[in-house]
């Protein structure tokens, strides 16, 4: 297929772009390079420097004729979204409004969208199925829920074949592509920066959550396994349907357990300091991915947290300052 990967210079978008190329698809990456990196665009992909908020450029690019769009371009930090809600809605909801309008204007048939576990808020049950109540507790989660809602209506109205993938916590590296956020806010890359000697310690945001060790529990998925789900979603998408799949391993690890695993993998003590809770963080997020396993045959190949962190560590050591600018 001929595919436009919007946000394909970011962490997950670049890995999926690389996997699409490896599977024989033609790939064009569209990215404004605000959070993405030109060096993360895989060899073999065409590149357009464009913004998802620029509808005219999106339409002009899609007019070349594409079989589908994979839309990763978004703001994705829970804590930041609490401080800047309008910016999150503008980029995440407004950006996807543009993607859909451009797809409609150009007759582009398929959409795979990056949604999030943050749409569920504080769940009543874990693992969380797709049928769980949608009660986001952060502007980030609310913006992604609004977008998922829009995609459902757009699939029905315009016959778009759409799939939303609700990611839980993604980590690891694939094909020489890894995680390079500036500033970095995610637990695993920060722990590895401490191990590398770039930071003195790691803050633990909240030790009084209703969990066994008092720290938040998350479901960490290897970016390679997450990427594979996008290829399956693209093949399975049906005109006029909006499918929704949760993506995680189904196992939860606390912040302390993640740090302990990072200590084992790196052989570094990774000192920590206690810090207050971060706004917008639910205590526990663990995925049920039964639906995508049953319907698309998805199966994680690297479910082990130690492997996920080891792959991230290998990338971090090879790229101690991230991608070149
Ligand atoms: N944490 C710390 N110290 C840090 C960084 C993080 O204690 O220095 C904690 C957080 O409070 C949280 C956990 O580690 O409890 C994981 O935090 P991350 O920032 O790594 O990831 P999040 O769970 O906040 O968010 C990620 C993505 C979101 C997505 C969410 C879904 O960034 O886009 O997973 O689970 F919505």
mmCIF file of C-alpha atoms and ligand atoms in Angstrom:
data_model
loop_
_atom_site.group_PDB
_atom_site.id
_atom_site.type_symbol
_atom_site.label_atom_id
_atom_site.label_comp_id
_atom_site.label_asym_id
_atom_site.label_seq_id
_atom_site.Cartn_x
_atom_site.Cartn_y
_atom_site.Cartn_z
ATOM 1 C CA UNK A 1 0.000 0.000 0.000
ATOM 2 C CA UNK A 2 0.962 3.643 -0.426
ATOM 3 C CA UNK A 3 0.769 5.148 3.074
ATOM 4 C CA UNK A 4 1.024 8.573 4.686
ATOM 5 C CA UNK A 5 2.453 8.417 8.216
ATOM 6 C CA UNK A 6 1.531 11.661 9.961
ATOM 7 C CA UNK A 7 3.842 12.141 12.918
ATOM 8 C CA UNK A 8 6.252 9.594 11.454
ATOM 9 C CA UNK A 9 9.345 11.387 12.805
ATOM 10 C CA UNK A 10 8.259 10.735 16.400
ATOM 11 C CA UNK A 11 9.013 7.708 18.545
ATOM 12 C CA UNK A 12 6.141 5.371 17.716
ATOM 13 C CA UNK A 13 5.442 6.822 14.254
ATOM 14 C CA UNK A 14 9.036 6.284 13.123
ATOM 15 C CA UNK A 15 9.049 2.657 14.298
ATOM 16 C CA UNK A 16 5.778 1.969 12.478
ATOM 17 C CA UNK A 17 7.085 3.735 9.345
ATOM 18 C CA UNK A 18 10.158 1.466 9.474
ATOM 19 C CA UNK A 19 8.045 -1.653 9.945
ATOM 20 C CA UNK A 20 5.741 -0.665 7.056
ATOM 21 C CA UNK A 21 8.775 -0.243 4.780
ATOM 22 C CA UNK A 22 10.162 -3.600 5.937
ATOM 23 C CA UNK A 23 6.808 -5.180 5.031
ATOM 24 C CA UNK A 24 7.069 -3.781 1.479
ATOM 25 C CA UNK A 25 4.730 -0.765 1.707
ATOM 26 C CA UNK A 26 5.541 2.669 0.238
ATOM 27 C CA UNK A 27 5.791 5.278 3.008
ATOM 28 C CA UNK A 28 5.668 9.066 3.116
ATOM 29 C CA UNK A 29 6.312 10.646 6.512
ATOM 30 C CA UNK A 30 4.517 13.950 7.241
ATOM 31 C CA UNK A 31 5.803 15.728 10.354
ATOM 32 C CA UNK A 32 6.304 19.297 11.593
ATOM 33 C CA UNK A 33 9.486 18.247 13.461
ATOM 34 C CA UNK A 34 8.389 20.126 16.594
ATOM 35 C CA UNK A 35 8.653 16.960 18.681
ATOM 36 C CA UNK A 36 9.872 14.625 15.938
ATOM 37 C CA UNK A 37 13.397 14.282 14.541
ATOM 38 C CA UNK A 38 14.417 14.332 10.874
ATOM 39 C CA UNK A 39 17.009 11.631 11.691
ATOM 40 C CA UNK A 40 14.221 9.342 12.945
ATOM 41 C CA UNK A 41 12.576 9.198 9.501
ATOM 42 C CA UNK A 42 13.567 5.737 8.279
ATOM 43 C CA UNK A 43 15.686 5.339 5.136
ATOM 44 C CA UNK A 44 13.413 4.595 2.228
ATOM 45 C CA UNK A 45 10.557 6.849 3.386
ATOM 46 C CA UNK A 46 9.761 10.091 1.544
ATOM 47 C CA UNK A 47 9.500 13.105 3.852
ATOM 48 C CA UNK A 48 7.162 16.119 3.847
ATOM 49 C CA UNK A 49 7.776 18.869 6.404
ATOM 50 C CA UNK A 50 4.180 19.792 7.239
ATOM 51 C CA UNK A 51 1.858 20.511 10.120
ATOM 52 C CA UNK A 52 -1.308 18.585 10.878
ATOM 53 C CA UNK A 53 -3.011 21.927 11.572
ATOM 54 C CA UNK A 54 -2.308 23.005 7.954
ATOM 55 C CA UNK A 55 -5.315 21.595 6.076
ATOM 56 C CA UNK A 56 -4.261 22.927 2.643
ATOM 57 C CA UNK A 57 -0.915 21.153 2.758
ATOM 58 C CA UNK A 58 -2.501 17.938 4.012
ATOM 59 C CA UNK A 59 -4.962 17.984 1.109
ATOM 60 C CA UNK A 60 -2.207 18.782 -1.393
ATOM 61 C CA UNK A 61 -0.115 15.849 -0.166
ATOM 62 C CA UNK A 62 -3.018 13.376 -0.027
ATOM 63 C CA UNK A 63 -4.054 14.365 -3.594
ATOM 64 C CA UNK A 64 -1.061 12.371 -4.809
ATOM 65 C CA UNK A 65 -3.156 9.307 -3.967
ATOM 66 C CA UNK A 66 -2.694 7.174 -0.851
ATOM 67 C CA UNK A 67 -4.270 3.901 0.296
ATOM 68 C CA UNK A 68 -4.246 4.996 3.890
ATOM 69 C CA UNK A 69 -3.160 7.333 6.658
ATOM 70 C CA UNK A 70 -1.570 6.378 9.970
ATOM 71 C CA UNK A 71 -2.058 9.350 12.271
ATOM 72 C CA UNK A 72 0.407 9.668 15.173
ATOM 73 C CA UNK A 73 0.823 13.451 15.343
ATOM 74 C CA UNK A 74 -0.368 14.584 18.763
ATOM 75 C CA UNK A 75 0.605 16.107 22.064
ATOM 76 C CA UNK A 76 0.753 13.240 24.540
ATOM 77 C CA UNK A 77 1.850 14.311 28.012
ATOM 78 C CA UNK A 78 -0.786 13.868 30.694
ATOM 79 C CA UNK A 79 0.751 16.376 33.130
ATOM 80 C CA UNK A 80 1.342 19.059 30.483
ATOM 81 C CA UNK A 81 -2.239 18.689 29.228
ATOM 82 C CA UNK A 82 -3.569 19.617 32.666
ATOM 83 C CA UNK A 83 -1.710 22.943 32.412
ATOM 84 C CA UNK A 84 -2.462 23.586 28.715
ATOM 85 C CA UNK A 85 -5.860 22.071 27.852
ATOM 86 C CA UNK A 86 -6.717 24.274 24.862
ATOM 87 C CA UNK A 87 -3.407 23.535 23.163
ATOM 88 C CA UNK A 88 -4.085 19.821 23.589
ATOM 89 C CA UNK A 89 -7.575 20.054 22.101
ATOM 90 C CA UNK A 90 -6.357 22.235 19.218
ATOM 91 C CA UNK A 91 -3.626 19.821 18.163
ATOM 92 C CA UNK A 92 -5.241 16.508 19.014
ATOM 93 C CA UNK A 93 -8.873 17.177 18.073
ATOM 94 C CA UNK A 94 -8.281 19.975 15.527
ATOM 95 C CA UNK A 95 -5.456 18.033 13.884
ATOM 96 C CA UNK A 96 -7.642 14.970 13.429
ATOM 97 C CA UNK A 97 -10.525 17.096 12.098
ATOM 98 C CA UNK A 98 -8.065 18.171 9.387
ATOM 99 C CA UNK A 99 -6.902 14.628 8.702
ATOM 100 C CA UNK A 100 -10.487 13.506 8.210
ATOM 101 C CA UNK A 101 -11.403 16.495 6.057
ATOM 102 C CA UNK A 102 -8.325 15.925 3.910
ATOM 103 C CA UNK A 103 -9.101 12.205 3.596
ATOM 104 C CA UNK A 104 -12.651 13.029 2.595
ATOM 105 C CA UNK A 105 -11.553 15.655 0.061
ATOM 106 C CA UNK A 106 -9.152 13.199 -1.559
ATOM 107 C CA UNK A 107 -11.060 9.910 -1.187
ATOM 108 C CA UNK A 108 -8.348 8.351 0.997
ATOM 109 C CA UNK A 109 -9.897 5.106 2.260
ATOM 110 C CA UNK A 110 -8.080 3.913 5.445
ATOM 111 C CA UNK A 111 -7.157 5.445 8.814
ATOM 112 C CA UNK A 112 -5.207 3.975 11.728
ATOM 113 C CA UNK A 113 -5.269 6.304 14.728
ATOM 114 C CA UNK A 114 -3.153 6.470 17.890
ATOM 115 C CA UNK A 115 -5.553 6.517 20.822
ATOM 116 C CA UNK A 116 -4.715 5.919 24.463
ATOM 117 C CA UNK A 117 -5.517 4.171 27.716
ATOM 118 C CA UNK A 118 -6.011 7.664 29.135
ATOM 119 C CA UNK A 119 -9.584 7.654 27.722
ATOM 120 C CA UNK A 120 -10.618 5.276 30.543
ATOM 121 C CA UNK A 121 -9.581 7.449 33.496
ATOM 122 C CA UNK A 122 -9.690 5.537 36.779
ATOM 123 C CA UNK A 123 -11.041 2.118 35.760
ATOM 124 C CA UNK A 124 -13.559 0.086 37.784
ATOM 125 C CA UNK A 125 -11.842 -3.167 36.746
ATOM 126 C CA UNK A 126 -8.424 -4.218 35.495
ATOM 127 C CA UNK A 127 -7.417 -5.518 33.003
ATOM 128 C CA UNK A 128 -9.429 -2.860 31.128
ATOM 129 C CA UNK A 129 -11.575 -4.051 28.207
ATOM 130 C CA UNK A 130 -12.675 -1.746 25.363
ATOM 131 C CA UNK A 131 -16.200 -1.841 26.815
ATOM 132 C CA UNK A 132 -15.062 -0.110 30.050
ATOM 133 C CA UNK A 133 -16.638 3.290 30.841
ATOM 134 C CA UNK A 134 -14.925 6.234 29.107
ATOM 135 C CA UNK A 135 -14.185 8.748 31.861
ATOM 136 C CA UNK A 136 -10.871 10.502 31.163
ATOM 137 C CA UNK A 137 -9.347 12.422 34.079
ATOM 138 C CA UNK A 138 -6.948 14.559 32.029
ATOM 139 C CA UNK A 139 -7.390 16.980 29.108
ATOM 140 C CA UNK A 140 -5.082 14.661 27.151
ATOM 141 C CA UNK A 141 -7.393 11.675 27.644
ATOM 142 C CA UNK A 142 -10.458 13.828 26.940
ATOM 143 C CA UNK A 143 -8.937 15.132 23.699
ATOM 144 C CA UNK A 144 -8.231 11.592 22.494
ATOM 145 C CA UNK A 145 -11.720 10.443 23.464
ATOM 146 C CA UNK A 146 -13.238 13.350 21.513
ATOM 147 C CA UNK A 147 -11.102 12.294 18.547
ATOM 148 C CA UNK A 148 -12.135 8.636 18.787
ATOM 149 C CA UNK A 149 -15.764 9.795 18.868
ATOM 150 C CA UNK A 150 -15.246 11.917 15.748
ATOM 151 C CA UNK A 151 -13.571 9.025 13.916
ATOM 152 C CA UNK A 152 -16.561 6.791 14.641
ATOM 153 C CA UNK A 153 -18.949 9.307 13.082
ATOM 154 C CA UNK A 154 -16.614 9.979 10.145
ATOM 155 C CA UNK A 155 -16.241 6.259 9.374
ATOM 156 C CA UNK A 156 -20.031 5.945 9.206
ATOM 157 C CA UNK A 157 -20.587 9.169 7.259
ATOM 158 C CA UNK A 158 -17.791 8.868 4.687
ATOM 159 C CA UNK A 159 -17.157 5.121 4.493
ATOM 160 C CA UNK A 160 -13.644 5.457 5.938
ATOM 161 C CA UNK A 161 -12.109 2.167 7.130
ATOM 162 C CA UNK A 162 -10.884 3.225 10.582
ATOM 163 C CA UNK A 163 -9.097 1.623 13.513
ATOM 164 C CA UNK A 164 -8.207 3.305 16.822
ATOM 165 C CA UNK A 165 -5.438 1.624 18.785
ATOM 166 C CA UNK A 166 -5.532 2.499 22.472
ATOM 167 C CA UNK A 167 -1.935 2.313 23.625
ATOM 168 C CA UNK A 168 -1.015 1.672 27.206
ATOM 169 C CA UNK A 169 2.643 2.475 28.137
ATOM 170 C CA UNK A 170 5.052 1.968 25.270
ATOM 171 C CA UNK A 171 8.817 1.518 25.626
ATOM 172 C CA UNK A 172 11.806 -0.189 24.006
ATOM 173 C CA UNK A 173 13.412 0.368 20.614
ATOM 174 C CA UNK A 174 13.331 -1.214 17.181
ATOM 175 C CA UNK A 175 15.464 -1.038 14.040
ATOM 176 C CA UNK A 176 17.814 1.639 15.368
ATOM 177 C CA UNK A 177 14.810 3.842 16.286
ATOM 178 C CA UNK A 178 14.149 4.819 19.889
ATOM 179 C CA UNK A 179 12.609 7.282 22.313
ATOM 180 C CA UNK A 180 13.978 10.856 22.275
ATOM 181 C CA UNK A 181 11.617 13.400 23.845
ATOM 182 C CA UNK A 182 12.872 16.863 24.798
ATOM 183 C CA UNK A 183 12.305 17.338 27.606
ATOM 184 C CA UNK A 184 11.957 13.662 28.520
ATOM 185 C CA UNK A 185 9.144 12.937 30.978
ATOM 186 C CA UNK A 186 8.622 9.161 30.661
ATOM 187 C CA UNK A 187 9.640 6.781 33.397
ATOM 188 C CA UNK A 188 11.810 4.259 31.528
ATOM 189 C CA UNK A 189 13.916 6.714 29.460
ATOM 190 C CA UNK A 190 14.422 8.880 32.565
ATOM 191 C CA UNK A 191 15.572 5.866 34.608
ATOM 192 C CA UNK A 192 18.031 5.037 31.824
ATOM 193 C CA UNK A 193 19.339 8.618 31.738
ATOM 194 C CA UNK A 194 20.079 8.283 35.456
ATOM 195 C CA UNK A 195 21.857 4.970 34.772
ATOM 196 C CA UNK A 196 23.894 6.709 32.074
ATOM 197 C CA UNK A 197 24.977 9.375 34.583
ATOM 198 C CA UNK A 198 23.080 12.191 32.863
ATOM 199 C CA UNK A 199 20.801 12.821 35.852
ATOM 200 C CA UNK A 200 21.575 12.410 39.550
ATOM 201 C CA UNK A 201 18.313 10.672 40.491
ATOM 202 C CA UNK A 202 14.781 9.795 39.486
ATOM 203 C CA UNK A 203 11.712 11.334 41.148
ATOM 204 C CA UNK A 204 8.919 8.958 42.170
ATOM 205 C CA UNK A 205 5.659 10.846 41.642
ATOM 206 C CA UNK A 206 3.476 9.738 44.543
ATOM 207 C CA UNK A 207 3.992 6.886 47.006
ATOM 208 C CA UNK A 208 0.500 7.004 48.547
ATOM 209 C CA UNK A 209 -1.570 5.495 45.738
ATOM 210 C CA UNK A 210 -3.946 2.602 46.577
ATOM 211 C CA UNK A 211 -1.507 0.006 45.170
ATOM 212 C CA UNK A 212 0.633 -2.619 46.984
ATOM 213 C CA UNK A 213 3.788 -0.434 47.126
ATOM 214 C CA UNK A 214 1.991 2.923 46.907
ATOM 215 C CA UNK A 215 3.275 3.811 43.403
ATOM 216 C CA UNK A 216 1.316 3.849 40.123
ATOM 217 C CA UNK A 217 0.939 0.644 38.146
ATOM 218 C CA UNK A 218 1.215 0.645 34.345
ATOM 219 C CA UNK A 219 1.206 -1.921 31.533
ATOM 220 C CA UNK A 220 4.438 -1.603 29.506
ATOM 221 C CA UNK A 221 4.397 -2.797 25.890
ATOM 222 C CA UNK A 222 7.375 -3.179 23.532
ATOM 223 C CA UNK A 223 7.233 -0.658 20.669
ATOM 224 C CA UNK A 224 7.993 -3.516 18.252
ATOM 225 C CA UNK A 225 4.800 -5.325 19.331
ATOM 226 C CA UNK A 226 2.797 -2.114 19.228
ATOM 227 C CA UNK A 227 4.073 -1.423 15.709
ATOM 228 C CA UNK A 228 3.063 -4.877 14.531
ATOM 229 C CA UNK A 229 -0.528 -4.168 15.637
ATOM 230 C CA UNK A 230 -0.648 -1.208 13.227
ATOM 231 C CA UNK A 231 0.186 -3.428 10.266
ATOM 232 C CA UNK A 232 -2.564 -5.873 11.284
ATOM 233 C CA UNK A 233 -5.035 -3.002 11.799
ATOM 234 C CA UNK A 234 -4.321 -1.616 8.346
ATOM 235 C CA UNK A 235 -5.044 -4.968 6.711
ATOM 236 C CA UNK A 236 -8.192 -5.590 8.773
ATOM 237 C CA UNK A 237 -9.831 -2.155 8.409
ATOM 238 C CA UNK A 238 -13.241 -2.308 6.711
ATOM 239 C CA UNK A 239 -15.002 0.573 4.896
ATOM 240 C CA UNK A 240 -17.541 2.357 7.094
ATOM 241 C CA UNK A 241 -16.358 0.606 10.277
ATOM 242 C CA UNK A 242 -14.486 2.049 13.244
ATOM 243 C CA UNK A 243 -12.738 -0.668 15.209
ATOM 244 C CA UNK A 244 -11.190 0.006 18.617
ATOM 245 C CA UNK A 245 -8.473 -2.128 20.217
ATOM 246 C CA UNK A 246 -6.602 -1.835 23.517
ATOM 247 C CA UNK A 247 -2.913 -2.643 23.313
ATOM 248 C CA UNK A 248 -0.896 -3.793 26.285
ATOM 249 C CA UNK A 249 0.663 -6.945 27.716
ATOM 250 C CA UNK A 250 -1.995 -7.411 30.382
ATOM 251 C CA UNK A 251 0.561 -7.263 33.219
ATOM 252 C CA UNK A 252 1.003 -4.298 35.550
ATOM 253 C CA UNK A 253 4.275 -3.056 37.054
ATOM 254 C CA UNK A 254 4.574 -0.374 39.704
ATOM 255 C CA UNK A 255 6.959 2.566 39.344
ATOM 256 C CA UNK A 256 9.200 0.908 41.959
ATOM 257 C CA UNK A 257 9.152 -2.421 40.086
ATOM 258 C CA UNK A 258 10.122 -0.678 36.841
ATOM 259 C CA UNK A 259 13.034 1.038 38.582
ATOM 260 C CA UNK A 260 14.134 -2.258 40.163
ATOM 261 C CA UNK A 261 14.100 -3.914 36.720
ATOM 262 C CA UNK A 262 16.067 -1.002 35.227
ATOM 263 C CA UNK A 263 18.642 -1.452 38.017
ATOM 264 C CA UNK A 264 19.013 -5.148 37.122
ATOM 265 C CA UNK A 265 19.290 -4.451 33.387
ATOM 266 C CA UNK A 266 21.783 -1.578 33.675
ATOM 267 C CA UNK A 267 23.747 -2.651 36.760
ATOM 268 C CA UNK A 268 23.402 0.943 38.032
ATOM 269 C CA UNK A 269 21.868 1.818 41.443
ATOM 270 C CA UNK A 270 19.459 4.472 39.940
ATOM 271 C CA UNK A 271 18.919 6.604 43.070
ATOM 272 C CA UNK A 272 15.381 7.894 43.639
ATOM 273 C CA UNK A 273 13.762 10.761 45.517
ATOM 274 C CA UNK A 274 10.159 10.994 46.703
ATOM 275 C CA UNK A 275 8.029 13.608 44.935
ATOM 276 C CA UNK A 276 4.350 14.607 45.055
ATOM 277 C CA UNK A 277 1.762 12.995 42.779
ATOM 278 C CA UNK A 278 1.694 14.242 39.180
ATOM 279 C CA UNK A 279 -1.647 15.749 38.102
ATOM 280 C CA UNK A 280 -3.813 13.524 35.928
ATOM 281 C CA UNK A 281 -2.172 10.155 36.770
ATOM 282 C CA UNK A 282 -4.605 7.267 37.398
ATOM 283 C CA UNK A 283 -3.333 4.760 40.020
ATOM 284 C CA UNK A 284 -3.592 1.634 37.825
ATOM 285 C CA UNK A 285 -3.787 1.120 34.042
ATOM 286 C CA UNK A 286 -3.535 -2.455 32.767
ATOM 287 C CA UNK A 287 -4.913 -3.518 29.384
ATOM 288 C CA UNK A 288 -7.058 -6.381 28.338
ATOM 289 C CA UNK A 289 -5.946 -6.960 24.732
ATOM 290 C CA UNK A 290 -8.200 -9.974 24.237
ATOM 291 C CA UNK A 291 -10.137 -8.267 21.455
ATOM 292 C CA UNK A 292 -7.156 -7.649 19.161
ATOM 293 C CA UNK A 293 -5.745 -11.086 19.945
ATOM 294 C CA UNK A 294 -9.045 -12.750 19.028
ATOM 295 C CA UNK A 295 -9.984 -10.608 16.012
ATOM 296 C CA UNK A 296 -6.599 -9.851 14.408
ATOM 297 C CA UNK A 297 -4.401 -12.626 15.831
ATOM 298 C CA UNK A 298 -2.045 -10.081 17.449
ATOM 299 C CA UNK A 299 0.398 -11.617 19.908
ATOM 300 C CA UNK A 300 3.178 -9.755 21.722
ATOM 301 C CA UNK A 301 6.576 -11.265 20.912
ATOM 302 C CA UNK A 302 8.494 -9.340 23.582
ATOM 303 C CA UNK A 303 6.142 -9.169 26.594
ATOM 304 C CA UNK A 304 8.920 -9.355 29.179
ATOM 305 C CA UNK A 305 9.629 -6.042 30.991
ATOM 306 C CA UNK A 306 13.321 -6.898 31.215
ATOM 307 C CA UNK A 307 13.557 -7.291 27.419
ATOM 308 C CA UNK A 308 11.655 -4.033 26.877
ATOM 309 C CA UNK A 309 14.032 -2.132 29.174
ATOM 310 C CA UNK A 310 17.111 -3.927 27.783
ATOM 311 C CA UNK A 311 16.204 -2.863 24.225
ATOM 312 C CA UNK A 312 15.620 0.725 25.398
ATOM 313 C CA UNK A 313 18.959 0.608 27.247
ATOM 314 C CA UNK A 314 20.831 -0.595 24.157
ATOM 315 C CA UNK A 315 19.373 2.301 22.138
ATOM 316 C CA UNK A 316 20.102 4.826 24.893
ATOM 317 C CA UNK A 317 23.734 3.736 25.144
ATOM 318 C CA UNK A 318 24.115 3.943 21.354
ATOM 319 C CA UNK A 319 22.415 7.399 21.301
ATOM 320 C CA UNK A 320 23.357 9.028 24.637
ATOM 321 C CA UNK A 321 22.259 12.439 23.344
ATOM 322 C CA UNK A 322 19.346 11.152 21.284
ATOM 323 C CA UNK A 323 19.054 11.863 17.582
ATOM 324 C CA UNK A 324 21.392 14.378 15.961
ATOM 325 C CA UNK A 325 19.651 17.678 15.203
HETATM 326 N N1 LIG B 1 6.759 8.635 36.823
HETATM 327 C C1 LIG B 1 7.523 8.894 37.947
HETATM 328 N N2 LIG B 1 8.636 9.646 37.787
HETATM 329 C C2 LIG B 1 9.027 10.167 36.593
HETATM 330 C C3 LIG B 1 8.231 9.887 35.455
HETATM 331 C C4 LIG B 1 7.100 9.121 35.599
HETATM 332 O O1 LIG B 1 7.205 8.453 39.047
HETATM 333 O O2 LIG B 1 10.044 10.863 36.545
HETATM 334 C C5 LIG B 1 5.551 7.804 36.973
HETATM 335 C C6 LIG B 1 4.292 8.519 36.535
HETATM 336 O O3 LIG B 1 3.758 9.301 37.556
HETATM 337 C C7 LIG B 1 3.417 7.328 36.142
HETATM 338 C C8 LIG B 1 4.419 6.296 35.625
HETATM 339 O O4 LIG B 1 5.683 6.689 36.133
HETATM 340 O O5 LIG B 1 2.782 6.807 37.266
HETATM 341 C C9 LIG B 1 4.500 6.252 34.123
HETATM 342 O O6 LIG B 1 4.668 7.587 33.654
HETATM 343 P P1 LIG B 1 5.035 7.943 32.152
HETATM 344 O O7 LIG B 1 5.188 9.428 32.098
HETATM 345 O O8 LIG B 1 6.173 7.102 31.699
HETATM 346 O O9 LIG B 1 3.776 7.467 31.329
HETATM 347 P P2 LIG B 1 2.215 7.834 31.539
HETATM 348 O O10 LIG B 1 1.586 6.643 32.199
HETATM 349 O O11 LIG B 1 1.999 9.137 32.173
HETATM 350 O O12 LIG B 1 1.705 8.079 30.073
HETATM 351 C C10 LIG B 1 1.929 7.243 28.973
HETATM 352 C C11 LIG B 1 1.847 8.118 27.726
HETATM 353 C C12 LIG B 1 0.458 8.612 27.548
HETATM 354 C C13 LIG B 1 -0.545 7.486 27.628
HETATM 355 C C14 LIG B 1 -0.370 6.707 28.891
HETATM 356 C C15 LIG B 1 -1.320 5.553 28.905
HETATM 357 O O13 LIG B 1 2.734 9.225 27.821
HETATM 358 O O14 LIG B 1 0.376 9.228 26.287
HETATM 359 O O15 LIG B 1 0.964 6.244 28.957
HETATM 360 O O16 LIG B 1 -1.019 4.674 29.929
HETATM 361 F F1 LIG B 1 -1.790 7.981 27.611
#
